[in-house]
Structures are given as C-alpha cells and as structure tokens.
C-alpha cells in the first residue's frame, strides 16, 4: 500500500484554532471552566477589552469575574481602567475587592483617575480610592492624599487617607496632617490617627 503523505493543513484542522474569535465565543459559554480559560487567554490583549467588559457585566461566578478583571489589569490601558472603576461601587464585597486589587496593580495608569475618584459624591468610593494610592511612589501618594485631606469634610475618608499615609507617606505630609487634626479636633480618632502617622513618618524619614 503506497504511503500517503498527510496534508499539513489537515493536522491544523484537527485542533480548535487558538484565535481571538474562539476565545470571544467561549466568554459566553455556559461552561464556567470554558469562560475562565477564555478570560485567562485574553489577558493583555488590547483588542479584547470590549469583549471582556461585556463578559464582566454578565458574569456571576466569582473566580471567573476575578479572571476577567485580571485579564483587564494585564491590558492596563484607560479603557480597562474605565471598565473596572464602576465595580468600586459594587454591593458585592468580593467584586469590590477584586476590582481594587486589579487597579492597585496599575499605579501609574490609575493616578490620573484619582482626583475624580476623590471628588466622588459617595464617601465610600472616596474611601476605597485611598487604597488605590497605596502603590504609587511615596512622593506622589503623599501629594494626592494630602490634597484630599486638605478639603475633605468626611472624617472617615480622612481617616482612610491618613492610614495610607502612615504606610507610604513622606514628611511632606506633616503640615496637611496637622491641619486635618485641627479641623477634626472634635472627632477624637482623627487627631489620634494623625499623631500616630506623624510619629511613624518622622521615624521613617530620620
């Protein structure tokens, strides 16, 4: 029997093509594992942001949502950040946590969005936004958080910013911290937090 050489194209046809189109389709699969794998495969692909955003809005399985958010984080452009930001307002604590974790991994990309977040009418959003400053360079974190506490009227928001400053702030924060303590002199926990933070910053800088 003569040997018949196999067509190279036939071997390729035997395998499901690892293409964007197939991954986009799998994002809508009823199979949880298939959606998870598709999200993982699309991480870092700019052209997948729109599809990932749509999948995230539909997804209800926590591990798949986290995989989609991680995929968007690996892209890290403005469109990805704008997709993730609304989830800071989610009523689901796991969803909020996953969004914060993804955004914290993009300190340079998130920095331009912080002023708007710090001006949000929802104090809970402003509190969560302080966490996004945690991974900024110390000087930049100090600058944006001091700008926040200089005008912030909600004691809990100031306390959240002060907590982050205690970990990443520089001694440039001291004047703004002192002014904040004076403004909230009647709210005992704020002056106390300020005193601890100034002591910690001063120790770190010395």
C-alpha positions as YAML, in Angstrom:
chain: A
units: angstrom
residues:
- id: 1
  name: UNK
  ca: [0.00, 0.00, 0.00]
- id: 2
  name: UNK
  ca: [1.57, 3.31, -1.03]
- id: 3
  name: UNK
  ca: [2.41, 5.78, 1.69]
- id: 4
  name: UNK
  ca: [0.07, 8.77, 1.59]
- id: 5
  name: UNK
  ca: [1.64, 11.96, 2.90]
- id: 6
  name: UNK
  ca: [-0.68, 13.73, 5.34]
- id: 7
  name: UNK
  ca: [-1.73, 17.22, 4.38]
- id: 8
  name: UNK
  ca: [-0.18, 19.62, 6.95]
- id: 9
  name: UNK
  ca: [-3.38, 21.65, 6.84]
- id: 10
  name: UNK
  ca: [-5.39, 18.64, 7.95]
- id: 11
  name: UNK
  ca: [-3.43, 18.38, 11.21]
- id: 12
  name: UNK
  ca: [-4.15, 22.01, 11.96]
- id: 13
  name: UNK
  ca: [-7.81, 21.48, 11.19]
- id: 14
  name: UNK
  ca: [-7.95, 18.72, 13.81]
- id: 15
  name: UNK
  ca: [-7.27, 21.31, 16.53]
- id: 16
  name: UNK
  ca: [-9.56, 24.08, 17.60]
- id: 17
  name: UNK
  ca: [-7.90, 27.32, 16.49]
- id: 18
  name: UNK
  ca: [-6.46, 29.34, 19.37]
- id: 19
  name: UNK
  ca: [-7.90, 32.57, 17.98]
- id: 20
  name: UNK
  ca: [-9.42, 35.67, 19.46]
- id: 21
  name: UNK
  ca: [-12.74, 34.77, 17.88]
- id: 22
  name: UNK
  ca: [-12.86, 31.39, 19.61]
- id: 23
  name: UNK
  ca: [-11.97, 32.95, 22.97]
- id: 24
  name: UNK
  ca: [-14.64, 35.63, 22.49]
- id: 25
  name: UNK
  ca: [-17.16, 32.88, 21.86]
- id: 26
  name: UNK
  ca: [-16.01, 30.96, 24.92]
- id: 27
  name: UNK
  ca: [-16.54, 34.03, 27.11]
- id: 28
  name: UNK
  ca: [-20.25, 33.48, 26.57]
- id: 29
  name: UNK
  ca: [-20.11, 29.72, 27.08]
- id: 30
  name: UNK
  ca: [-22.50, 28.13, 29.61]
- id: 31
  name: UNK
  ca: [-19.46, 26.22, 30.87]
- id: 32
  name: UNK
  ca: [-17.78, 28.02, 33.79]
- id: 33
  name: UNK
  ca: [-14.39, 26.43, 33.10]
- id: 34
  name: UNK
  ca: [-14.55, 27.47, 29.46]
- id: 35
  name: UNK
  ca: [-15.26, 31.10, 30.41]
- id: 36
  name: UNK
  ca: [-12.42, 31.05, 32.92]
- id: 37
  name: UNK
  ca: [-9.96, 29.68, 30.36]
- id: 38
  name: UNK
  ca: [-11.07, 32.24, 27.77]
- id: 39
  name: UNK
  ca: [-10.55, 35.11, 30.22]
- id: 40
  name: UNK
  ca: [-7.09, 33.82, 31.05]
- id: 41
  name: UNK
  ca: [-6.21, 33.52, 27.37]
- id: 42
  name: UNK
  ca: [-7.36, 37.08, 26.60]
- id: 43
  name: UNK
  ca: [-5.28, 38.73, 29.32]
- id: 44
  name: UNK
  ca: [-3.13, 41.55, 27.97]
- id: 45
  name: UNK
  ca: [-4.86, 41.69, 24.58]
- id: 46
  name: UNK
  ca: [-5.97, 45.26, 23.90]
- id: 47
  name: UNK
  ca: [-8.42, 44.15, 21.24]
- id: 48
  name: UNK
  ca: [-10.24, 42.02, 23.81]
- id: 49
  name: UNK
  ca: [-11.14, 44.83, 26.24]
- id: 50
  name: UNK
  ca: [-14.63, 45.40, 24.87]
- id: 51
  name: UNK
  ca: [-15.47, 41.68, 24.94]
- id: 52
  name: UNK
  ca: [-14.04, 41.33, 28.44]
- id: 53
  name: UNK
  ca: [-16.08, 44.32, 29.63]
- id: 54
  name: UNK
  ca: [-19.27, 42.76, 28.30]
- id: 55
  name: UNK
  ca: [-18.42, 39.41, 29.85]
- id: 56
  name: UNK
  ca: [-17.68, 41.02, 33.20]
- id: 57
  name: UNK
  ca: [-21.08, 42.73, 33.25]
- id: 58
  name: UNK
  ca: [-22.77, 39.35, 32.75]
- id: 59
  name: UNK
  ca: [-20.57, 37.14, 34.91]
- id: 60
  name: UNK
  ca: [-21.84, 35.90, 38.28]
- id: 61
  name: UNK
  ca: [-19.18, 33.31, 39.18]
- id: 62
  name: UNK
  ca: [-16.54, 34.90, 41.45]
- id: 63
  name: UNK
  ca: [-13.50, 33.04, 40.10]
- id: 64
  name: UNK
  ca: [-14.44, 33.87, 36.51]
- id: 65
  name: UNK
  ca: [-15.07, 37.53, 37.41]
- id: 66
  name: UNK
  ca: [-11.63, 37.66, 39.01]
- id: 67
  name: UNK
  ca: [-10.06, 36.10, 35.92]
- id: 68
  name: UNK
  ca: [-11.75, 38.70, 33.71]
- id: 69
  name: UNK
  ca: [-10.59, 41.55, 35.97]
- id: 70
  name: UNK
  ca: [-7.07, 40.13, 35.92]
- id: 71
  name: UNK
  ca: [-7.20, 39.98, 32.12]
- id: 72
  name: UNK
  ca: [-8.21, 43.66, 32.03]
- id: 73
  name: UNK
  ca: [-5.47, 44.52, 34.51]
- id: 74
  name: UNK
  ca: [-2.92, 42.86, 32.23]
- id: 75
  name: UNK
  ca: [-4.03, 45.22, 29.45]
- id: 76
  name: UNK
  ca: [-3.84, 48.21, 31.78]
- id: 77
  name: UNK
  ca: [-4.97, 50.93, 29.39]
- id: 78
  name: UNK
  ca: [-7.55, 53.66, 30.04]
- id: 79
  name: UNK
  ca: [-10.37, 51.55, 28.60]
- id: 80
  name: UNK
  ca: [-9.54, 48.73, 31.01]
- id: 81
  name: UNK
  ca: [-9.47, 51.08, 33.98]
- id: 82
  name: UNK
  ca: [-12.76, 52.69, 32.97]
- id: 83
  name: UNK
  ca: [-14.26, 49.20, 32.81]
- id: 84
  name: UNK
  ca: [-13.04, 48.32, 36.31]
- id: 85
  name: UNK
  ca: [-13.79, 51.57, 38.13]
- id: 86
  name: UNK
  ca: [-17.59, 51.13, 38.39]
- id: 87
  name: UNK
  ca: [-17.04, 47.93, 40.35]
- id: 88
  name: UNK
  ca: [-15.72, 50.01, 43.25]
- id: 89
  name: UNK
  ca: [-19.41, 50.77, 43.84]
- id: 90
  name: UNK
  ca: [-20.49, 47.12, 43.73]
- id: 91
  name: UNK
  ca: [-22.65, 45.84, 46.58]
- id: 92
  name: UNK
  ca: [-20.68, 42.58, 46.37]
- id: 93
  name: UNK
  ca: [-17.66, 42.76, 48.69]
- id: 94
  name: UNK
  ca: [-15.77, 40.15, 46.67]
- id: 95
  name: UNK
  ca: [-16.34, 42.06, 43.46]
- id: 96
  name: UNK
  ca: [-15.18, 45.31, 45.08]
- id: 97
  name: UNK
  ca: [-12.11, 43.59, 46.47]
- id: 98
  name: UNK
  ca: [-11.17, 42.08, 43.12]
- id: 99
  name: UNK
  ca: [-11.56, 45.45, 41.39]
- id: 100
  name: UNK
  ca: [-9.38, 47.18, 43.99]
- id: 101
  name: UNK
  ca: [-6.72, 44.50, 43.70]
- id: 102
  name: UNK
  ca: [-6.65, 44.80, 39.91]
- id: 103
  name: UNK
  ca: [-6.50, 48.60, 39.99]
- id: 104
  name: UNK
  ca: [-3.82, 48.64, 42.70]
- id: 105
  name: UNK
  ca: [-1.59, 46.72, 40.31]
- id: 106
  name: UNK
  ca: [-1.72, 49.68, 37.88]
- id: 107
  name: UNK
  ca: [-0.44, 52.62, 39.97]
- id: 108
  name: UNK
  ca: [0.84, 54.71, 37.06]
- id: 109
  name: UNK
  ca: [-2.28, 54.14, 34.98]
- id: 110
  name: UNK
  ca: [-4.70, 54.80, 37.84]
- id: 111
  name: UNK
  ca: [-3.01, 58.02, 39.03]
- id: 112
  name: UNK
  ca: [-4.79, 60.35, 36.55]
- id: 113
  name: UNK
  ca: [-8.17, 59.00, 37.69]
- id: 114
  name: UNK
  ca: [-7.62, 59.61, 41.41]
- id: 115
  name: UNK
  ca: [-8.68, 63.29, 41.52]
- id: 116
  name: UNK
  ca: [-12.08, 62.41, 40.06]
- id: 117
  name: UNK
  ca: [-12.47, 59.49, 42.45]
- id: 118
  name: UNK
  ca: [-11.55, 61.68, 45.41]
- id: 119
  name: UNK
  ca: [-14.27, 64.11, 44.29]
- id: 120
  name: UNK
  ca: [-16.95, 61.42, 44.03]
- id: 121
  name: UNK
  ca: [-20.16, 62.26, 45.88]
- id: 122
  name: UNK
  ca: [-20.13, 58.82, 47.55]
- id: 123
  name: UNK
  ca: [-17.85, 58.81, 50.59]
- id: 124
  name: UNK
  ca: [-17.44, 55.03, 50.30]
- id: 125
  name: UNK
  ca: [-15.92, 55.49, 46.84]
- id: 126
  name: UNK
  ca: [-13.56, 58.13, 48.20]
- id: 127
  name: UNK
  ca: [-12.52, 55.77, 50.99]
- id: 128
  name: UNK
  ca: [-11.85, 52.94, 48.55]
- id: 129
  name: UNK
  ca: [-9.94, 55.32, 46.28]
- id: 130
  name: UNK
  ca: [-7.41, 55.98, 49.05]
- id: 131
  name: UNK
  ca: [-6.40, 52.33, 48.73]
- id: 132
  name: UNK
  ca: [-5.54, 52.92, 45.09]
- id: 133
  name: UNK
  ca: [-2.88, 55.43, 46.14]
- id: 134
  name: UNK
  ca: [-1.08, 52.84, 48.24]
- id: 135
  name: UNK
  ca: [1.17, 51.58, 45.44]
- id: 136
  name: UNK
  ca: [2.04, 54.98, 44.00]
- id: 137
  name: UNK
  ca: [5.58, 56.30, 44.50]
- id: 138
  name: UNK
  ca: [5.79, 57.77, 48.01]
- id: 139
  name: UNK
  ca: [6.05, 61.37, 46.83]
- id: 140
  name: UNK
  ca: [3.05, 61.04, 44.51]
- id: 141
  name: UNK
  ca: [0.97, 59.21, 47.11]
- id: 142
  name: UNK
  ca: [1.77, 61.94, 49.62]
- id: 143
  name: UNK
  ca: [0.79, 64.67, 47.19]
- id: 144
  name: UNK
  ca: [-2.59, 63.23, 46.17]
- id: 145
  name: UNK
  ca: [-3.61, 62.13, 49.66]
- id: 146
  name: UNK
  ca: [-2.65, 65.47, 51.19]
- id: 147
  name: UNK
  ca: [-4.71, 67.22, 48.51]
- id: 148
  name: UNK
  ca: [-7.62, 65.03, 49.57]
- id: 149
  name: UNK
  ca: [-7.43, 65.62, 53.32]
- id: 150
  name: UNK
  ca: [-6.95, 69.37, 52.91]
- id: 151
  name: UNK
  ca: [-10.53, 69.70, 51.64]
- id: 152
  name: UNK
  ca: [-12.30, 66.52, 52.74]
- id: 153
  name: UNK
  ca: [-15.20, 67.05, 55.15]
- id: 154
  name: UNK
  ca: [-15.90, 63.40, 55.98]
- id: 155
  name: UNK
  ca: [-13.91, 62.16, 58.96]
- id: 156
  name: UNK
  ca: [-13.90, 58.53, 57.80]
- id: 157
  name: UNK
  ca: [-12.45, 59.47, 54.42]
- id: 158
  name: UNK
  ca: [-9.70, 61.45, 56.11]
- id: 159
  name: UNK
  ca: [-9.02, 58.54, 58.44]
- id: 160
  name: UNK
  ca: [-8.65, 56.19, 55.46]
- id: 161
  name: UNK
  ca: [-6.22, 58.58, 53.75]
- id: 162
  name: UNK
  ca: [-4.26, 59.03, 56.98]
- id: 163
  name: UNK
  ca: [-3.96, 55.25, 57.33]
- id: 164
  name: UNK
  ca: [-2.41, 55.00, 53.87]
- id: 165
  name: UNK
  ca: [-0.12, 57.95, 54.57]
- id: 166
  name: UNK
  ca: [1.10, 56.16, 57.70]
- id: 167
  name: UNK
  ca: [2.39, 53.39, 55.44]
- id: 168
  name: UNK
  ca: [3.61, 55.23, 52.35]
- id: 169
  name: UNK
  ca: [3.73, 58.96, 53.16]
- id: 170
  name: UNK
  ca: [6.73, 61.24, 53.45]
- id: 171
  name: UNK
  ca: [7.34, 64.06, 55.92]
- id: 172
  name: UNK
  ca: [5.92, 66.47, 53.34]
- id: 173
  name: UNK
  ca: [2.54, 65.27, 54.61]
- id: 174
  name: UNK
  ca: [3.05, 66.67, 58.13]
- id: 175
  name: UNK
  ca: [1.54, 70.17, 57.56]
- id: 176
  name: UNK
  ca: [-1.59, 68.74, 55.89]
- id: 177
  name: UNK
  ca: [-1.91, 66.13, 58.63]
- id: 178
  name: UNK
  ca: [-1.65, 68.75, 61.36]
- id: 179
  name: UNK
  ca: [-4.27, 70.93, 59.66]
- id: 180
  name: UNK
  ca: [-6.57, 67.92, 59.34]
- id: 181
  name: UNK
  ca: [-6.18, 67.13, 63.04]
- id: 182
  name: UNK
  ca: [-7.12, 70.70, 63.91]
- id: 183
  name: UNK
  ca: [-10.15, 70.66, 61.61]
- id: 184
  name: UNK
  ca: [-11.41, 67.45, 63.20]
- id: 185
  name: UNK
  ca: [-10.37, 68.29, 66.75]
- id: 186
  name: UNK
  ca: [-13.82, 67.30, 67.96]
- id: 187
  name: UNK
  ca: [-13.55, 63.84, 66.39]
- id: 188
  name: UNK
  ca: [-11.11, 62.06, 68.67]
- id: 189
  name: UNK
  ca: [-9.99, 59.30, 66.33]
- id: 190
  name: UNK
  ca: [-8.70, 61.70, 63.64]
- id: 191
  name: UNK
  ca: [-6.20, 63.64, 65.81]
- id: 192
  name: UNK
  ca: [-5.11, 60.32, 67.34]
- id: 193
  name: UNK
  ca: [-4.52, 58.78, 63.89]
- id: 194
  name: UNK
  ca: [-2.65, 61.90, 62.81]
- id: 195
  name: UNK
  ca: [-0.33, 61.74, 65.84]
- id: 196
  name: UNK
  ca: [0.48, 58.09, 65.15]
- id: 197
  name: UNK
  ca: [1.06, 58.79, 61.45]
- id: 198
  name: UNK
  ca: [3.33, 61.78, 62.04]
- id: 199
  name: UNK
  ca: [5.38, 59.77, 64.53]
- id: 200
  name: UNK
  ca: [5.70, 56.91, 62.07]
- id: 201
  name: UNK
  ca: [6.60, 59.18, 59.14]
- id: 202
  name: UNK
  ca: [9.16, 61.07, 61.21]
- id: 203
  name: UNK
  ca: [10.75, 57.81, 62.35]
- id: 204
  name: UNK
  ca: [10.89, 56.53, 58.78]
- id: 205
  name: UNK
  ca: [12.44, 59.74, 57.45]
- id: 206
  name: UNK
  ca: [15.04, 60.04, 60.22]
...
